[in-house]
Amino acid sequence: MKNDQKNINTIINHLKNSGFVFQSSEIYGGLANTWDYGPLGILLINNIKKEWWKNFIIKEKNNIGIDSKILLNPNVWKASGHLSNFSDLLIENKINNKRYRADHIYEEITNKLAAELTQEELEKWIIENVKEYDNSKTDWANIKKFNLMFKTNQGVIEDKKNEIYLRPETAQGIFINFNNVQRSMRLKLPFGIGQIGKSFRNEITPGNFIFRTREFEQMELEFFVYPHQDEEFYNYYVAKSKNFLLSLGLKEESIRLRVHDKEELAHYSKGTTDIEFLFSFGWGELMGIANRTDFDLTSHNKLANEKLRYFDQEKQEWIIPYVIEPSIGVDRLLLAIIVDSYQEEQINDESRIVMQLKYELCPYKVCVLPLVKKHSESAKEIFDMLIDHDIMATYDEVGSIGKRYRRQDSIGTYWCITYDYDSINDHSVTIRHRDTMKQDRIKIEDIISYIQNNK
Ligand code: ATP
């Protein structure tokens, strides 16, 4: 079944019932478009982040990681352009009192890019052409620019002077630490600085489950290069990003590259490629790779007390490096992984839900099951052995063996190990593979090597 034919509500229910994602603040009626990760969700999230860190930091010998703060000096956002530019075009329908993104309405109806129009042209087009929208007649107010940054106050006094913002991207925390990181680590161009962390955007139209939320997490790499190397590393990171997504198990047919044309490019970008994913609601941006040029470092250099720059030993001169940025949201990636791996299968007369997650991503790699309760002590010894070998395992002795297998399939557990009546005599167990449901009989002492060799 193609992803856009999968029913997202069925998937959301499954995620809730099995402990992946819960509606946040549910006992108070929820908080709009806010979701909490449950015990299995956080295991999957951590595995996703681990894979990103491995691929973009550890395996790239020129890259290192940092962890900067959510709250930064407000001048950061002045320099980056977020205070003046980080806004969406909001339009209100006075009949149903709902607010929409003007560009989304235009793009949905015309299938063309709103970036090709000025704000005035867009407003005129909507007022003249969209007489009915979202099951309501329309009476449009003028388009307003709405800044997406969340504002709060630092300290005890609430006044303008203490206004501070929750970061809308993690990238700026990297730029402002350019000198610190480059000097302390004695880095030579080209090199990358990455981080994973929370970002906040007061989105006008959040929704589609965890696709667009106001609080989310990003994994961003800022890769600094000599200006003449920008094309080379832009292409490198577009290809690397696509391969990374495929390595996590996303299907070739579920992703596509979309190159921004000139009109659509962000003010800081010389070139941007989106990697889009076929979500249940259609194609949507999953990851973006942008050539941010020297925009960010140069902007900070106009406002900050210290110059962010690099001394080119060969030419004996200071230069401002260019930046290539692959950026992806953890939550969006989790959604894509779940949508692509969620399958409902019919086996003879029975149906099963199976999450065909890559071994590295599985919340539990193994579930240990005693066939009957009297085997539980021996089964628990196997569980302890797995945990001692850093293999994430769970244990289940409740219900029929068939039902227990189904439960584990539905949460993506890669192996089920069953301790049965013969195990006492032959010191062996049955190990069952999630996807093929094939079973092998193996010696207890061989369990660890079997798992390590067959994942
Ligand atoms: P969109 O066009 O969907 O609003 P964007 O182009 O503004 O996204 P970027 O600023 O490039 O997004 O952010 C980088 C990545 O962060 C995105 O590719 C996406 O995976 C993630 N992301 C951005 N906004 C959100 C959000 N509101 N909720 C969840 N993830 C987000």
PDB file of N, CA and C and ligand atoms in Angstrom, residues 86 88 101 104 148 168-169 201 203 206 210-220 260 268 274-275 284-288 325 327-333, ligand 1:
ATOM      1  N   PHE A  86      11.516  36.549   9.694  1.00  0.00           N
ATOM      2  CA  PHE A  86      11.010  35.207   9.963  1.00  0.00           C
ATOM      3  C   PHE A  86       9.513  35.259  10.222  1.00  0.00           C
ATOM      4  N   ASP A  88       5.420  34.570   8.480  1.00  0.00           N
ATOM      5  CA  ASP A  88       4.566  33.974   7.450  1.00  0.00           C
ATOM      6  C   ASP A  88       3.470  34.962   7.124  1.00  0.00           C
ATOM      7  N   ARG A 101      -2.417  30.396   6.204  1.00  0.00           N
ATOM      8  CA  ARG A 101      -1.219  30.881   5.506  1.00  0.00           C
ATOM      9  C   ARG A 101      -1.626  31.202   4.085  1.00  0.00           C
ATOM     10  N   HIS A 104      -0.088  29.099   1.412  1.00  0.00           N
ATOM     11  CA  HIS A 104      -0.603  27.728   1.338  1.00  0.00           C
ATOM     12  C   HIS A 104      -1.898  27.682   0.527  1.00  0.00           C
ATOM     13  N   LEU A 148       7.172  34.390  13.577  1.00  0.00           N
ATOM     14  CA  LEU A 148       6.964  33.041  14.121  1.00  0.00           C
ATOM     15  C   LEU A 148       7.729  32.770  15.416  1.00  0.00           C
ATOM     16  N   PRO A 168      14.217  29.666  16.978  1.00  0.00           N
ATOM     17  CA  PRO A 168      13.410  29.008  15.941  1.00  0.00           C
ATOM     18  C   PRO A 168      14.229  28.037  15.102  1.00  0.00           C
ATOM     19  N   GLU A 169      15.534  27.992  15.322  1.00  0.00           N
ATOM     20  CA  GLU A 169      16.404  27.016  14.643  1.00  0.00           C
ATOM     21  C   GLU A 169      17.646  26.851  15.507  1.00  0.00           C
ATOM     22  N   ARG A 201       8.564  27.354  16.922  1.00  0.00           N
ATOM     23  CA  ARG A 201       8.008  28.292  15.938  1.00  0.00           C
ATOM     24  C   ARG A 201       6.512  28.402  16.178  1.00  0.00           C
ATOM     25  N   GLU A 203       3.851  28.506  14.661  1.00  0.00           N
ATOM     26  CA  GLU A 203       3.282  28.238  13.338  1.00  0.00           C
ATOM     27  C   GLU A 203       1.813  28.674  13.278  1.00  0.00           C
ATOM     28  N   PRO A 206      -0.254  24.781  12.347  1.00  0.00           N
ATOM     29  CA  PRO A 206       0.382  23.507  12.685  1.00  0.00           C
ATOM     30  C   PRO A 206      -0.566  22.370  12.304  1.00  0.00           C
ATOM     31  N   ILE A 210       2.474  14.995  13.948  1.00  0.00           N
ATOM     32  CA  ILE A 210       3.734  15.606  14.380  1.00  0.00           C
ATOM     33  C   ILE A 210       4.515  16.210  13.221  1.00  0.00           C
ATOM     34  N   PHE A 211       3.902  16.333  12.034  1.00  0.00           N
ATOM     35  CA  PHE A 211       4.613  16.918  10.893  1.00  0.00           C
ATOM     36  C   PHE A 211       4.956  18.376  11.179  1.00  0.00           C
ATOM     37  N   ARG A 212       3.973  19.151  11.612  1.00  0.00           N
ATOM     38  CA  ARG A 212       4.227  20.570  11.886  1.00  0.00           C
ATOM     39  C   ARG A 212       3.705  20.895  13.278  1.00  0.00           C
ATOM     40  N   THR A 213       4.619  21.099  14.209  1.00  0.00           N
ATOM     41  CA  THR A 213       4.235  21.444  15.573  1.00  0.00           C
ATOM     42  C   THR A 213       4.961  22.721  15.967  1.00  0.00           C
ATOM     43  N   ARG A 214       4.604  23.273  17.112  1.00  0.00           N
ATOM     44  CA  ARG A 214       5.228  24.549  17.515  1.00  0.00           C
ATOM     45  C   ARG A 214       6.500  24.317  18.312  1.00  0.00           C
ATOM     46  N   GLU A 215       6.591  23.167  18.927  1.00  0.00           N
ATOM     47  CA  GLU A 215       7.829  22.778  19.612  1.00  0.00           C
ATOM     48  C   GLU A 215       8.310  21.511  18.922  1.00  0.00           C
ATOM     49  N   PHE A 216       9.535  21.511  18.444  1.00  0.00           N
ATOM     50  CA  PHE A 216      10.037  20.331  17.745  1.00  0.00           C
ATOM     51  C   PHE A 216      11.552  20.285  17.905  1.00  0.00           C
ATOM     52  N   GLU A 217      12.127  19.229  17.364  1.00  0.00           N
ATOM     53  CA  GLU A 217      13.566  19.069  17.535  1.00  0.00           C
ATOM     54  C   GLU A 217      14.234  19.019  16.164  1.00  0.00           C
ATOM     55  N   GLN A 218      15.407  19.620  16.073  1.00  0.00           N
ATOM     56  CA  GLN A 218      16.125  19.624  14.799  1.00  0.00           C
ATOM     57  C   GLN A 218      17.495  18.972  14.932  1.00  0.00           C
ATOM     58  N   MET A 219      17.972  18.450  13.800  1.00  0.00           N
ATOM     59  CA  MET A 219      19.347  17.950  13.734  1.00  0.00           C
ATOM     60  C   MET A 219      19.970  18.737  12.589  1.00  0.00           C
ATOM     61  N   GLU A 220      20.921  19.617  12.932  1.00  0.00           N
ATOM     62  CA  GLU A 220      21.466  20.506  11.915  1.00  0.00           C
ATOM     63  C   GLU A 220      22.987  20.432  11.905  1.00  0.00           C
ATOM     64  N   HIS A 260      14.858  24.178  -5.215  1.00  0.00           N
ATOM     65  CA  HIS A 260      14.128  25.459  -5.194  1.00  0.00           C
ATOM     66  C   HIS A 260      14.523  26.290  -6.406  1.00  0.00           C
ATOM     67  N   TYR A 268      18.820  34.075   2.479  1.00  0.00           N
ATOM     68  CA  TYR A 268      20.224  33.779   2.764  1.00  0.00           C
ATOM     69  C   TYR A 268      20.796  32.728   1.816  1.00  0.00           C
ATOM     70  N   ASP A 274      15.176  20.490  -1.265  1.00  0.00           N
ATOM     71  CA  ASP A 274      14.379  19.818  -0.236  1.00  0.00           C
ATOM     72  C   ASP A 274      14.334  18.344  -0.565  1.00  0.00           C
ATOM     73  N   ILE A 275      14.433  17.525   0.467  1.00  0.00           N
ATOM     74  CA  ILE A 275      14.120  16.110   0.264  1.00  0.00           C
ATOM     75  C   ILE A 275      12.702  15.941   0.793  1.00  0.00           C
ATOM     76  N   GLY A 284       5.648  16.210   1.404  1.00  0.00           N
ATOM     77  CA  GLY A 284       5.979  17.316   2.306  1.00  0.00           C
ATOM     78  C   GLY A 284       7.472  17.336   2.559  1.00  0.00           C
ATOM     79  N   GLU A 285       7.996  18.525   2.895  1.00  0.00           N
ATOM     80  CA  GLU A 285       9.441  18.630   3.153  1.00  0.00           C
ATOM     81  C   GLU A 285       9.826  17.811   4.374  1.00  0.00           C
ATOM     82  N   LEU A 286      10.860  16.997   4.186  1.00  0.00           N
ATOM     83  CA  LEU A 286      11.383  16.232   5.309  1.00  0.00           C
ATOM     84  C   LEU A 286      12.731  16.812   5.737  1.00  0.00           C
ATOM     85  N   MET A 287      13.555  17.163   4.759  1.00  0.00           N
ATOM     86  CA  MET A 287      14.914  17.631   5.049  1.00  0.00           C
ATOM     87  C   MET A 287      15.264  18.715   4.039  1.00  0.00           C
ATOM     88  N   GLY A 288      16.067  19.682   4.449  1.00  0.00           N
ATOM     89  CA  GLY A 288      16.489  20.714   3.506  1.00  0.00           C
ATOM     90  C   GLY A 288      18.010  20.808   3.513  1.00  0.00           C
ATOM     91  N   GLU A 325      24.329  23.680   4.709  1.00  0.00           N
ATOM     92  CA  GLU A 325      23.538  23.243   5.859  1.00  0.00           C
ATOM     93  C   GLU A 325      22.530  22.144   5.508  1.00  0.00           C
ATOM     94  N   SER A 327      19.626  20.097   7.117  1.00  0.00           N
ATOM     95  CA  SER A 327      18.822  20.284   8.325  1.00  0.00           C
ATOM     96  C   SER A 327      17.572  19.410   8.260  1.00  0.00           C
ATOM     97  N   ILE A 328      17.304  18.745   9.378  1.00  0.00           N
ATOM     98  CA  ILE A 328      16.124  17.854   9.390  1.00  0.00           C
ATOM     99  C   ILE A 328      15.480  17.862  10.765  1.00  0.00           C
ATOM    100  N   GLY A 329      14.165  17.729  10.796  1.00  0.00           N
ATOM    101  CA  GLY A 329      13.431  17.669  12.051  1.00  0.00           C
ATOM    102  C   GLY A 329      13.340  16.222  12.526  1.00  0.00           C
ATOM    103  N   VAL A 330      13.638  16.016  13.816  1.00  0.00           N
ATOM    104  CA  VAL A 330      13.586  14.669  14.385  1.00  0.00           C
ATOM    105  C   VAL A 330      12.159  14.112  14.304  1.00  0.00           C
ATOM    106  N   ASP A 331      11.191  14.973  14.654  1.00  0.00           N
ATOM    107  CA  ASP A 331       9.804  14.508  14.729  1.00  0.00           C
ATOM    108  C   ASP A 331       9.277  14.130  13.338  1.00  0.00           C
ATOM    109  N   ARG A 332       9.619  14.959  12.349  1.00  0.00           N
ATOM    110  CA  ARG A 332       9.194  14.639  10.972  1.00  0.00           C
ATOM    111  C   ARG A 332       9.826  13.354  10.486  1.00  0.00           C
ATOM    112  N   LEU A 333      11.082  13.164  10.872  1.00  0.00           N
ATOM    113  CA  LEU A 333      11.762  11.948  10.438  1.00  0.00           C
ATOM    114  C   LEU A 333      11.129  10.734  11.109  1.00  0.00           C
TER     115      LEU A 333
HETATM  116  P1  ATP B   1       8.317  24.174   6.269  1.00  0.00           P
HETATM  117  O1  ATP B   1       8.421  24.740   4.859  1.00  0.00           O
HETATM  118  O2  ATP B   1       7.700  22.799   6.332  1.00  0.00           O
HETATM  119  O3  ATP B   1       7.750  25.136   7.261  1.00  0.00           O
HETATM  120  P2  ATP B   1      10.969  25.070   6.648  1.00  0.00           P
HETATM  121  O4  ATP B   1      11.487  25.136   5.236  1.00  0.00           O
HETATM  122  O5  ATP B   1      10.562  26.306   7.329  1.00  0.00           O
HETATM  123  O6  ATP B   1       9.811  23.949   6.749  1.00  0.00           O
HETATM  124  P3  ATP B   1      13.509  24.704   7.808  1.00  0.00           P
HETATM  125  O7  ATP B   1      13.557  26.050   8.396  1.00  0.00           O
HETATM  126  O8  ATP B   1      14.334  24.410   6.599  1.00  0.00           O
HETATM  127  O9  ATP B   1      12.004  24.293   7.521  1.00  0.00           O
HETATM  128  O10 ATP B   1      13.795  23.645   8.960  1.00  0.00           O
HETATM  129  C1  ATP B   1      14.559  22.475   8.753  1.00  0.00           C
HETATM  130  C2  ATP B   1      13.791  21.224   9.090  1.00  0.00           C
HETATM  131  O11 ATP B   1      13.175  21.330  10.383  1.00  0.00           O
HETATM  132  C3  ATP B   1      12.622  20.912   8.152  1.00  0.00           C
HETATM  133  O12 ATP B   1      13.065  20.248   6.998  1.00  0.00           O
HETATM  134  C4  ATP B   1      11.746  20.043   9.016  1.00  0.00           C
HETATM  135  O13 ATP B   1      12.179  18.696   8.988  1.00  0.00           O
HETATM  136  C5  ATP B   1      11.945  20.612  10.406  1.00  0.00           C
HETATM  137  N1  ATP B   1      10.855  21.517  10.780  1.00  0.00           N
HETATM  138  C6  ATP B   1      10.706  22.813  10.448  1.00  0.00           C
HETATM  139  N2  ATP B   1       9.589  23.351  10.984  1.00  0.00           N
HETATM  140  C7  ATP B   1       9.008  22.343  11.682  1.00  0.00           C
HETATM  141  C8  ATP B   1       7.817  22.250  12.481  1.00  0.00           C
HETATM  142  N3  ATP B   1       7.031  23.304  12.683  1.00  0.00           N
HETATM  143  N4  ATP B   1       7.521  21.055  13.049  1.00  0.00           N
HETATM  144  C9  ATP B   1       8.321  19.985  12.876  1.00  0.00           C
HETATM  145  N5  ATP B   1       9.452  20.015  12.137  1.00  0.00           N
HETATM  146  C10 ATP B   1       9.807  21.171  11.554  1.00  0.00           C
END
